Short mmCIF file of C-alpha atoms and ligand atoms in Angstrom, two decimals:
data_model
loop_
_atom_site.label_atom_id
_atom_site.label_comp_id
_atom_site.label_asym_id
_atom_site.label_seq_id
_atom_site.Cartn_x
_atom_site.Cartn_y
_atom_site.Cartn_z
CA UNK A 1 -0.26 -0.07 -0.08
CA UNK A 2 1.23 3.27 -0.51
CA UNK A 3 -0.13 7.04 -0.44
CA UNK A 4 0.52 9.25 -3.45
CA UNK A 5 -0.92 12.82 -3.65
CA UNK A 6 -3.68 11.60 -0.75
CA UNK A 7 -4.83 8.95 -2.68
CA UNK A 8 -4.52 5.43 -1.35
CA UNK A 9 -3.21 2.70 -3.90
CA UNK A 10 -3.01 -0.90 -3.03
CA UNK A 11 -0.18 -2.05 -5.27
CA UNK A 12 -1.06 0.25 -7.95
CA UNK A 13 -4.38 0.09 -7.64
CA UNK A 14 -6.69 3.12 -6.41
CA UNK A 15 -8.44 2.14 -3.22
CA UNK A 16 -11.06 4.41 -5.02
CA UNK A 17 -11.16 2.17 -8.03
CA UNK A 18 -11.67 -1.04 -5.76
CA UNK A 19 -14.71 0.56 -3.94
CA UNK A 20 -16.32 1.80 -6.91
CA UNK A 21 -15.61 -1.50 -9.02
CA UNK A 22 -16.45 -3.97 -6.47
CA UNK A 23 -18.54 -1.84 -3.57
CA UNK A 24 -17.81 -1.77 -0.01
CA UNK A 25 -16.41 -3.43 2.32
CA UNK A 26 -13.90 -5.44 0.22
CA UNK A 27 -11.03 -7.44 1.13
CA UNK A 28 -7.64 -6.80 -0.80
CA UNK A 29 -4.70 -8.53 -1.24
CA UNK A 30 -1.14 -7.65 -2.64
CA UNK A 31 0.09 -10.34 -4.58
CA UNK A 32 3.69 -9.44 -4.74
CA UNK A 33 3.66 -8.18 -1.07
CA UNK A 34 2.74 -11.84 -0.31
CA UNK A 35 5.60 -13.16 -2.38
CA UNK A 36 7.90 -10.75 -0.99
CA UNK A 37 7.05 -11.96 2.40
CA UNK A 38 7.14 -15.53 1.40
CA UNK A 39 10.73 -15.18 -0.18
CA UNK A 40 12.21 -13.29 2.43
CA UNK A 41 11.26 -15.63 5.24
CA UNK A 42 12.30 -18.33 3.10
CA UNK A 43 15.77 -17.01 2.30
CA UNK A 44 16.37 -16.11 6.17
CA UNK A 45 15.63 -20.19 7.13
CA UNK A 46 17.14 -21.62 4.22
CA UNK A 47 20.25 -19.49 4.72
CA UNK A 48 20.59 -20.62 8.09
CA UNK A 49 19.58 -23.94 7.96
CA UNK A 50 19.22 -25.85 4.24
CA UNK A 51 16.70 -28.67 4.59
CA UNK A 52 14.06 -26.12 5.35
CA UNK A 53 10.45 -26.10 4.36
CA UNK A 54 7.34 -23.82 5.03
CA UNK A 55 3.86 -24.90 5.24
CA UNK A 56 1.06 -22.46 4.81
CA UNK A 57 -1.55 -22.46 7.65
CA UNK A 58 -4.41 -21.95 5.27
CA UNK A 59 -6.88 -21.34 8.26
CA UNK A 60 -5.72 -17.30 8.19
CA UNK A 61 -6.87 -16.83 4.65
CA UNK A 62 -8.51 -19.46 2.69
CA UNK A 63 -9.18 -18.26 -0.48
CA UNK A 64 -7.95 -20.34 -3.21
CA UNK A 65 -6.14 -17.59 -5.21
CA UNK A 66 -4.25 -16.48 -2.13
CA UNK A 67 -3.34 -19.96 -1.34
CA UNK A 68 -2.02 -20.87 -5.06
CA UNK A 69 0.12 -17.86 -4.70
CA UNK A 70 2.02 -19.49 -2.08
CA UNK A 71 2.01 -22.92 -3.59
CA UNK A 72 3.58 -21.44 -6.60
CA UNK A 73 6.30 -20.07 -4.28
CA UNK A 74 6.88 -23.71 -2.66
CA UNK A 75 4.72 -23.82 0.46
CA UNK A 76 2.97 -26.93 1.81
CA UNK A 77 -0.24 -26.67 3.42
CA UNK A 78 -1.14 -27.06 7.28
CA UNK A 79 -4.73 -27.99 7.65
CA UNK A 80 -6.79 -27.68 10.54
CA UNK A 81 -9.44 -29.84 9.40
CA UNK A 82 -11.11 -32.04 6.90
CA UNK A 83 -12.14 -29.46 4.74
CA UNK A 84 -8.55 -27.77 4.84
CA UNK A 85 -7.41 -31.11 3.39
CA UNK A 86 -9.87 -30.55 0.34
CA UNK A 87 -8.63 -26.97 0.07
CA UNK A 88 -5.14 -28.39 -0.34
CA UNK A 89 -6.21 -30.93 -2.66
CA UNK A 90 -7.94 -27.81 -4.88
CA UNK A 91 -4.47 -26.70 -4.92
CA UNK A 92 -3.09 -29.86 -6.12
CA UNK A 93 -1.67 -30.70 -2.63
CA UNK A 94 -1.66 -33.77 -0.43
CA UNK A 95 0.46 -36.63 0.67
CA UNK A 96 3.49 -35.01 2.45
CA UNK A 97 2.86 -31.47 1.06
CA UNK A 98 0.08 -31.76 3.57
CA UNK A 99 -0.28 -31.99 7.25
CA UNK A 100 -3.61 -32.43 9.04
CA UNK A 101 -3.25 -30.53 12.67
CA UNK A 102 -6.94 -31.12 13.81
CA UNK A 103 -7.85 -31.11 17.28
CA UNK A 104 -10.78 -32.88 19.23
CA UNK A 105 -11.06 -34.86 16.31
CA UNK A 106 -14.73 -36.92 15.49
CA UNK A 107 -14.42 -40.32 14.18
CA UNK A 108 -15.31 -38.85 10.60
CA UNK A 109 -12.42 -36.44 10.83
CA UNK A 110 -10.10 -39.47 11.72
CA UNK A 111 -11.46 -41.63 8.80
CA UNK A 112 -11.44 -38.73 6.07
CA UNK A 113 -8.08 -37.66 7.32
CA UNK A 114 -6.41 -41.19 6.98
CA UNK A 115 -8.15 -41.84 3.53
CA UNK A 116 -6.54 -38.25 2.55
CA UNK A 117 -2.96 -39.56 2.94
CA UNK A 118 -1.36 -36.88 4.35
CA UNK A 119 0.90 -36.32 7.25
CA UNK A 120 -1.41 -36.77 10.60
CA UNK A 121 -0.24 -34.55 13.23
CA UNK A 122 -2.21 -35.88 16.88
CA UNK A 123 -3.10 -33.34 19.38
CA UNK A 124 -3.46 -36.37 21.97
CA UNK A 125 -1.93 -39.57 22.58
CA UNK A 126 -5.40 -40.91 23.42
CA UNK A 127 -6.23 -40.33 19.67
CA UNK A 128 -3.92 -43.11 18.48
CA UNK A 129 -5.88 -45.94 19.41
CA UNK A 130 -9.18 -44.36 17.63
CA UNK A 131 -6.89 -43.95 14.65
CA UNK A 132 -5.52 -47.29 14.32
CA UNK A 133 -9.25 -48.75 14.51
CA UNK A 134 -9.57 -46.94 11.21
CA UNK A 135 -6.11 -47.64 9.63
CA UNK A 136 -2.29 -47.03 9.93
CA UNK A 137 -0.86 -43.50 8.84
CA UNK A 138 2.09 -43.76 7.12
CA UNK A 139 3.49 -40.50 8.32
CA UNK A 140 2.60 -39.52 11.96
CA UNK A 141 3.80 -36.61 14.23
CA UNK A 142 2.41 -35.46 17.56
CA UNK A 143 1.79 -32.13 18.32
CA UNK A 144 3.73 -31.33 21.52
CA UNK A 145 2.59 -28.63 23.92
CA UNK A 146 6.30 -27.65 25.28
CA UNK A 147 4.93 -26.07 28.28
CA UNK A 148 5.34 -22.34 27.16
CA UNK A 149 3.18 -20.19 25.21
CA UNK A 150 3.29 -16.35 24.05
CA UNK A 151 1.22 -14.02 21.80
CA UNK A 152 1.12 -10.29 21.13
CA UNK A 153 -2.68 -10.80 20.97
CA UNK A 154 -2.83 -10.96 24.90
CA UNK A 155 -3.82 -14.68 26.00
CA UNK A 156 -6.43 -15.02 23.38
CA UNK A 157 -3.61 -16.75 20.86
CA UNK A 158 -1.44 -18.36 23.29
CA UNK A 159 -1.49 -21.86 21.87
CA UNK A 160 0.78 -23.80 24.32
CA UNK A 161 1.46 -23.88 28.06
CA UNK A 162 -0.84 -24.98 30.97
CA UNK A 163 -3.90 -23.02 30.09
CA UNK A 164 -3.93 -24.00 26.38
CA UNK A 165 -6.30 -26.89 24.85
CA UNK A 166 -3.63 -27.83 22.54
CA UNK A 167 -0.86 -30.40 22.41
CA UNK A 168 0.37 -33.41 24.32
CA UNK A 169 1.72 -32.76 27.71
CA UNK A 170 5.86 -33.05 27.70
CA UNK A 171 5.41 -35.86 30.33
CA UNK A 172 3.42 -37.86 27.80
CA UNK A 173 5.53 -37.03 24.62
CA UNK A 174 7.95 -40.46 25.04
CA UNK A 175 4.74 -42.98 25.77
CA UNK A 176 3.10 -41.42 22.70
CA UNK A 177 5.98 -41.91 20.46
CA UNK A 178 6.49 -45.39 22.19
CA UNK A 179 3.00 -46.57 21.27
CA UNK A 180 2.98 -45.38 17.95
CA UNK A 181 6.31 -47.29 17.04
CA UNK A 182 4.83 -50.32 18.61
CA UNK A 183 1.82 -49.93 16.28
CA UNK A 184 3.95 -50.22 13.42
CA UNK A 185 4.27 -46.92 12.44
CA UNK A 186 7.68 -46.05 10.97
CA UNK A 187 7.86 -42.71 9.78
CA UNK A 188 7.72 -39.83 12.51
CA UNK A 189 8.00 -36.11 12.62
CA UNK A 190 7.38 -33.80 15.54
CA UNK A 191 5.50 -30.29 15.86
CA UNK A 192 4.30 -27.82 18.28
CA UNK A 193 2.39 -24.45 18.05
CA UNK A 194 3.16 -22.39 21.15
CA UNK A 195 2.04 -18.86 19.86
CA UNK A 196 1.14 -16.30 17.57
CA UNK A 197 2.31 -12.81 16.46
CA UNK A 198 5.71 -12.78 18.14
CA UNK A 199 8.00 -10.18 16.99
CA UNK A 200 11.09 -11.19 19.59
CA UNK A 201 13.52 -13.51 17.57
CA UNK A 202 14.59 -14.75 21.20
CA UNK A 203 11.29 -16.53 21.70
CA UNK A 204 11.95 -18.57 18.89
CA UNK A 205 15.04 -19.68 20.19
CA UNK A 206 13.78 -20.35 23.53
CA UNK A 207 10.60 -22.69 22.23
CA UNK A 208 13.05 -24.39 19.90
CA UNK A 209 14.97 -25.26 22.88
CA UNK A 210 11.82 -26.58 24.63
CA UNK A 211 11.08 -28.69 22.02
CA UNK A 212 14.28 -30.23 20.64
CA UNK A 213 14.77 -31.37 24.63
CA UNK A 214 11.93 -33.30 24.50
CA UNK A 215 12.10 -34.81 21.04
CA UNK A 216 15.83 -35.25 21.33
CA UNK A 217 15.28 -37.49 24.35
CA UNK A 218 12.49 -39.32 22.43
CA UNK A 219 14.71 -39.91 19.42
CA UNK A 220 17.48 -41.14 21.22
CA UNK A 221 15.69 -43.57 23.60
CA UNK A 222 13.52 -45.02 21.15
CA UNK A 223 15.74 -44.76 18.09
CA UNK A 224 13.37 -42.94 16.26
CA UNK A 225 15.03 -40.69 13.14
CA UNK A 226 12.30 -37.75 13.09
CA UNK A 227 12.20 -36.77 9.04
CA UNK A 228 11.05 -33.45 10.26
CA UNK A 229 10.29 -31.13 13.13
CA UNK A 230 7.95 -28.34 12.85
CA UNK A 231 8.07 -25.16 14.62
CA UNK A 232 4.51 -24.15 14.32
CA UNK A 233 3.60 -20.73 13.23
CA UNK A 234 4.15 -17.26 14.99
CA UNK A 235 6.05 -15.09 13.21
CA UNK A 236 4.60 -11.65 13.89
CA UNK A 237 4.05 -8.45 12.08
CA UNK A 238 3.63 -4.93 13.82
CA UNK A 239 0.05 -3.84 13.84
CA UNK A 240 0.53 -0.53 15.54
CA UNK A 241 2.58 2.12 13.27
CA UNK A 242 5.93 2.51 14.91
CA UNK A 243 6.17 -0.88 16.28
CA UNK A 244 9.31 -2.73 15.33
CA UNK A 245 9.40 -5.37 12.67
CA UNK A 246 10.48 -8.92 13.45
CA UNK A 247 14.24 -9.61 12.31
CA UNK A 248 13.45 -12.64 10.58
CA UNK A 249 17.34 -13.01 9.93
CA UNK A 250 17.95 -13.09 13.67
CA UNK A 251 15.23 -15.25 14.47
CA UNK A 252 16.18 -18.00 11.61
CA UNK A 253 19.91 -17.72 12.68
CA UNK A 254 18.81 -18.43 16.49
CA UNK A 255 16.61 -21.05 15.57
CA UNK A 256 19.38 -23.08 13.33
CA UNK A 257 22.06 -22.50 16.06
CA UNK A 258 19.98 -24.05 18.65
CA UNK A 259 18.16 -26.59 16.48
CA UNK A 260 21.97 -27.81 15.21
CA UNK A 261 23.10 -27.78 18.95
CA UNK A 262 20.44 -30.10 20.22
CA UNK A 263 20.88 -31.96 16.87
CA UNK A 264 24.35 -32.87 17.98
CA UNK A 265 23.70 -32.92 21.99
CA UNK A 266 20.89 -36.05 21.12
CA UNK A 267 22.86 -37.48 18.19
CA UNK A 268 19.74 -37.13 16.09
CA UNK A 269 20.09 -37.78 12.19
CA UNK A 270 19.37 -34.05 10.99
CA UNK A 271 15.72 -33.71 10.36
CA UNK A 272 13.89 -31.25 7.92
CA UNK A 273 13.17 -28.15 9.97
CA UNK A 274 9.60 -26.56 9.25
CA UNK A 275 7.39 -24.09 10.02
CA UNK A 276 3.57 -23.27 9.38
CA UNK A 277 3.42 -19.57 9.55
CA UNK A 278 0.25 -17.92 8.06
CA UNK A 279 0.21 -14.07 9.45
CA UNK A 280 3.64 -13.19 8.47
CA UNK A 281 2.87 -14.02 4.76
CA UNK A 282 -0.71 -12.74 4.30
CA UNK A 283 -1.33 -10.38 7.21
CA UNK A 284 0.38 -7.17 6.16
CA UNK A 285 -0.71 -8.00 2.32
CA UNK A 286 -4.50 -7.55 2.98
CA UNK A 287 -6.46 -4.49 3.47
CA UNK A 288 -10.26 -3.79 3.76
CA UNK A 289 -11.79 -0.96 1.67
CA UNK A 290 -14.38 0.34 3.37
CA UNK A 291 -16.76 3.63 3.70
CA UNK A 292 -18.21 5.77 5.86
CA UNK A 293 -21.98 6.32 5.58
CA UNK A 294 -22.96 8.23 8.58
CA UNK A 295 -21.45 10.32 11.11
CA UNK A 296 -23.02 11.09 14.42
CA UNK A 297 -22.27 13.73 17.25
CA UNK A 298 -23.40 12.43 20.52
CA UNK A 299 -21.32 12.06 23.59
CA UNK A 300 -18.68 12.07 21.21
CA UNK A 301 -18.09 11.99 17.33
CA UNK A 302 -18.48 8.41 15.75
CA UNK A 303 -17.78 7.63 12.58
CA UNK A 304 -20.22 4.93 11.07
CA UNK A 305 -18.51 2.91 8.19
CA UNK A 306 -19.35 -0.58 7.04
CA UNK A 307 -16.53 -2.15 8.26
CA UNK A 308 -18.59 -4.21 10.72
CA UNK A 309 -17.31 -6.52 13.58
CA UNK A 310 -18.68 -9.37 11.16
CA UNK A 311 -16.52 -8.28 8.57
CA UNK A 312 -13.19 -8.02 11.03
CA UNK A 313 -13.79 -9.85 14.07
CA UNK A 314 -10.27 -9.49 15.50
CA UNK A 315 -11.10 -5.84 17.18
CA UNK A 316 -13.96 -6.99 19.17
CA UNK A 317 -12.67 -10.46 19.70
CA UNK A 318 -9.49 -9.61 20.93
CA UNK A 319 -9.34 -6.08 21.43
CA UNK A 320 -6.82 -6.09 18.52
CA UNK A 321 -5.67 -2.89 16.85
CA UNK A 322 -6.12 -2.12 13.07
CA UNK A 323 -4.68 1.19 11.41
CA UNK A 324 -7.37 3.05 9.48
CA UNK A 325 -6.22 5.01 6.68
CA UNK A 326 -8.70 7.73 5.15
CA UNK A 327 -8.54 7.91 1.35
CA UNK A 328 -7.93 11.58 0.18
CA UNK A 329 -7.27 12.97 3.83
CA UNK A 330 -4.03 11.31 5.32
CA UNK A 331 -2.31 14.78 5.51
CA UNK A 332 -4.88 16.70 7.10
CA UNK A 333 -4.96 17.65 10.77
CA UNK A 334 -6.52 15.30 13.27
CA UNK A 335 -8.94 15.00 15.97
CA UNK A 336 -9.67 12.26 18.34
CA UNK A 337 -13.02 10.34 17.31
CA UNK A 338 -14.74 7.26 17.38
CA UNK A 339 -15.30 4.90 14.72
CA UNK A 340 -17.63 1.66 14.50
CA UNK A 341 -19.61 -0.57 11.89
CA UNK A 342 -23.45 -1.09 11.38
CA UNK A 343 -24.11 -3.77 13.69
CA UNK A 344 -26.36 -4.09 16.84
CA UNK A 345 -23.74 -4.46 19.37
CA UNK A 346 -21.57 -2.25 21.28
CA UNK A 347 -18.37 -4.48 20.54
CA UNK A 348 -18.90 -3.15 16.88
CA UNK A 349 -17.93 0.30 18.01
CA UNK A 350 -14.34 -0.98 17.56
CA UNK A 351 -12.55 2.25 17.41
CA UNK A 352 -13.23 4.15 20.78
CA UNK A 353 -11.30 7.11 20.62
CA UNK A 354 -8.29 7.59 17.81
CA UNK A 355 -6.99 10.90 15.93
CA UNK A 356 -8.56 10.69 12.63
CA UNK A 357 -8.27 13.29 9.96
CA UNK A 358 -10.65 15.83 10.91
CA UNK A 359 -12.32 16.51 8.04
CA UNK A 360 -13.65 12.65 7.45
CA UNK A 361 -16.83 13.11 5.58
CA UNK A 362 -20.29 10.81 4.65
CA UNK A 363 -18.98 8.90 1.38
CA UNK A 364 -15.11 8.68 2.29
CA UNK A 365 -13.38 5.57 1.62
CA UNK A 366 -11.37 4.16 4.27
CA UNK A 367 -8.79 1.35 4.39
CA UNK A 368 -7.99 -0.82 7.19
CA UNK A 369 -4.53 -2.29 7.46
CA UNK A 370 -3.09 -5.68 8.38
CA UNK A 371 -6.58 -7.53 7.63
CA UNK A 372 -4.70 -10.27 5.41
CA UNK A 373 -4.54 -12.86 8.38
CA UNK A 374 -7.84 -14.00 10.46
CA UNK A 375 -10.02 -11.41 8.77
CA UNK A 376 -11.99 -12.11 6.04
CA UNK A 377 -11.12 -16.45 7.23
CA UNK A 378 -13.29 -15.14 10.68
CA UNK A 379 -15.93 -12.97 8.82
CA UNK A 380 -19.50 -14.22 9.52
CA UNK A 381 -22.97 -13.12 8.95
CA UNK A 382 -24.95 -11.20 11.58
CA UNK A 383 -27.70 -8.85 11.50
CA UNK A 384 -28.17 -9.26 7.68
CA UNK A 385 -24.60 -8.09 7.13
CA UNK A 386 -23.23 -10.39 4.85
CA UNK A 387 -19.86 -11.43 3.90
CA UNK A 388 -17.73 -8.81 1.86
CA UNK A 389 -16.34 -9.62 -1.69
CA UNK A 390 -12.22 -10.69 -1.87
CA UNK A 391 -10.16 -9.03 -4.64
CA UNK A 392 -6.49 -9.70 -5.72
CA UNK A 393 -4.31 -7.05 -6.91
CA UNK A 394 -0.99 -7.26 -9.08
CA UNK A 395 0.47 -4.36 -10.21
CA UNK A 396 -2.51 -2.30 -11.61
CA UNK A 397 -4.48 -5.49 -12.57
CA UNK A 398 -7.29 -6.23 -10.10
CA UNK A 399 -9.12 -9.78 -10.04
CA UNK A 400 -12.18 -10.64 -8.22
CA UNK A 401 -11.23 -13.81 -5.87
CA UNK A 402 -14.29 -14.19 -4.15
CA UNK A 403 -18.18 -12.49 -4.76
CA UNK A 404 -19.84 -10.68 -1.96
CA UNK A 405 -22.56 -12.77 -0.74
CA UNK A 406 -25.89 -11.79 -1.67
CA UNK A 407 -29.24 -12.42 -0.05
CA UNK A 408 -29.63 -15.47 -0.93
CA UNK A 409 -26.78 -16.59 1.60
CA UNK A 410 -29.14 -15.83 4.29
CA UNK A 411 -32.03 -18.36 2.88
CA UNK A 412 -30.13 -21.05 0.73
CA UNK A 413 -29.64 -23.40 2.97
CA UNK A 414 -32.59 -22.79 5.32
CA UNK A 415 -36.00 -25.17 5.29
CA UNK A 416 -39.29 -23.83 6.49
CA UNK A 417 -41.54 -26.58 7.27
CA UNK A 418 -44.81 -26.96 5.66
CA UNK A 419 -47.09 -26.19 8.48
CA UNK A 420 -44.95 -22.68 9.17
CA UNK A 421 -45.69 -21.67 5.84
CA UNK A 422 -49.69 -21.53 6.55
CA UNK A 423 -51.14 -17.80 7.23
CA UNK A 424 -51.50 -18.70 10.97
CA UNK A 425 -50.96 -21.18 13.71
CA UNK A 426 -54.64 -21.86 14.10
CA UNK A 427 -54.70 -22.83 10.63
CA UNK A 428 -52.51 -25.69 10.79
CA UNK A 429 -52.54 -28.85 13.04
CA UNK A 430 -51.76 -28.04 16.18
CA UNK A 431 -48.68 -29.52 17.67
CA UNK A 432 -49.55 -32.88 19.12
CA UNK A 433 -52.27 -33.63 16.84
CA UNK A 434 -55.86 -34.74 17.72
CA UNK A 435 -54.28 -36.88 20.66
CA UNK A 436 -53.03 -33.90 22.87
CA UNK A 437 -56.63 -31.78 22.24
CA UNK A 438 -58.68 -35.49 23.20
CA UNK A 439 -56.08 -35.14 26.58
CA UNK A 440 -57.17 -31.54 27.08
CA UNK A 441 -60.99 -32.40 27.05
CA UNK A 442 -60.48 -35.44 29.44
N1 LLP B 1 0.06 -23.55 12.84
C1 LLP B 1 -1.30 -24.27 13.83
C2 LLP B 1 -1.09 -25.40 14.07
C3 LLP B 1 -2.16 -23.10 13.70
O1 LLP B 1 -3.05 -23.26 14.68
C4 LLP B 1 -1.82 -21.78 13.35
C5 LLP B 1 -2.49 -20.51 13.95
C6 LLP B 1 -0.56 -21.49 12.74
C7 LLP B 1 0.33 -22.53 12.33
C8 LLP B 1 -0.52 -20.23 12.00
O2 LLP B 1 0.11 -19.08 12.89
P1 LLP B 1 0.36 -17.87 12.60
O3 LLP B 1 1.70 -17.98 11.68
O4 LLP B 1 -0.51 -16.79 11.82
O5 LLP B 1 0.89 -17.14 14.01
N2 LLP B 1 -7.10 -15.55 14.92
C9 LLP B 1 -5.80 -15.17 15.73
C10 LLP B 1 -4.66 -16.13 15.73
C11 LLP B 1 -5.00 -17.71 15.67
C12 LLP B 1 -4.16 -18.53 15.74
C13 LLP B 1 -4.30 -19.69 15.01
N3 LLP B 1 -3.60 -20.78 15.06
C14 LLP B 1 -5.56 -13.72 15.27
O6 LLP B 1 -6.57 -13.19 14.65
O7 LLP B 1 -4.70 -13.19 15.91
#
C-alpha cells in the first residue's frame, strides 16, 4: 500500500477504484507483497539451515487464489480440518505436502484424514488407538505442548502452556511415540505451535530449545529418526504504527543454531526443519476497503462505516488494533473520534478514541490495514450483514477472487417446514395433533 497525492493505492490500484468496481467492504490482497514476505522468510531460514520448508496455515486466509500464490512459491499446507485438506487438494497438494493438525477430532475427521493420505499430526496420545481402529497412518507426528506459549494478541492466541487446550503434555510425549512405534508406524515427525504474532527473535530460540529437549530424548531412547521437526507458526507482524518488525534473519539464525546444537547433543539424524506460519505471509498484504456512511455527534463524534465486527472480527474478539487510513485526507490535521460498523452490538464500536483526519465525511473511503490474516476467514453473517468480496491486486491489475454474498446466502440452506407456511398457527394442525386435544378435553 502507498499514499500518493493523498490517494491510497493498493499495489498500483487506487482504493477508490476498488470501492467503485466491487463495492464496500471489500478485502484486497497484494500478490507481490505475499510473494515478498514468503521469499524474505524462506531466504532467511534456508540460509541458516538448508533443509528447511514452509507450510502455509491456510486457516488464516483460505481463498484459493491466495493459497495458490503460496503454493507457487513452494509452500505445503497446514490443514486444521478435513475441509482444509480438501482445499489443499484443490491446490493440487496432498501426501507429504499437507499436514493435518486438527484437534479434538471426530471419528469422521479421523477416517477422512487417513483416507486423504496426508501427514497426521495428533494433538493427543489418546487419539492414537482411535486412529488405528481405522487404519495406520504412513507418516505421524505429535503436536507437543512444550509447556510455554506467548502471544502479542494477549492470552487469546497463546496456544501452548498449562492454559492451552492444544498439544501433548511433555510427560506424555515419550509414551506417545513409543505406542506409535509399537503399532508399526515407521515414519515420524514432531510439531508444536506455542504462540502467535511474536516479534521477538529470542522467543523462537527459546521454544526451539524446549521442543528439542523433549524430542531429542525421544529420538535417543526410542531410536526414532525424526524426518521433520515443525516449529509451528507465530512469526509476528507489527500492527501499530511505530512498532518494530520481526528481525527474520535473527530469528532464523537463532533457531538454526539451537536446532543444530540439540541435534548434536542428542545425536539425531538431522531432520528437516519446518515452520507453518500464516500471518507473516498474508497479514500485512491484506486490506479492507470500506466506506463512511454516517457520522453522529453525540457523547462523542462517531464515524459509522461498513467495516463491521462481522467483517473484521479481531477488534471485537481480541481488542486487536488495526490501523485505519482515510483516502484523500491523510495529510489533514487530526481529531480524536470513535469509529464503528453497522451491527447492533456495542463491540461493533471498535475504535473508541483515535486521531483521524478532522475532515472525514460521509462517502469517504477508508482502508483498514493488516487484515490479510484472520480477516475474511473469521468474518461471518450477522444482523443480515453479509460476507464481503475479496479482490487480488497485482501491479495495476485487479481480480475478483470471491464474490460478495447476496441475500440468497441468508435463505439458501434454510428449510421452512410446511406447517409454518400457513397464514396463522390456528390454520394448521396443532402440536401433538388430535391426541393432545383429546387429552385436554378429558
Ligand atoms: N499452525 C497451527 C497449528 C495453527 O493453529 C496456526 C494458527 C498457525 C500454524 C499459524 O499461526 P501464525 O503464523 O499465523 O501465527 N485468530 C488469531 C490467531 C489464531 C492463531 C490460530 N492458529 C488472530 O487473529 O490473531
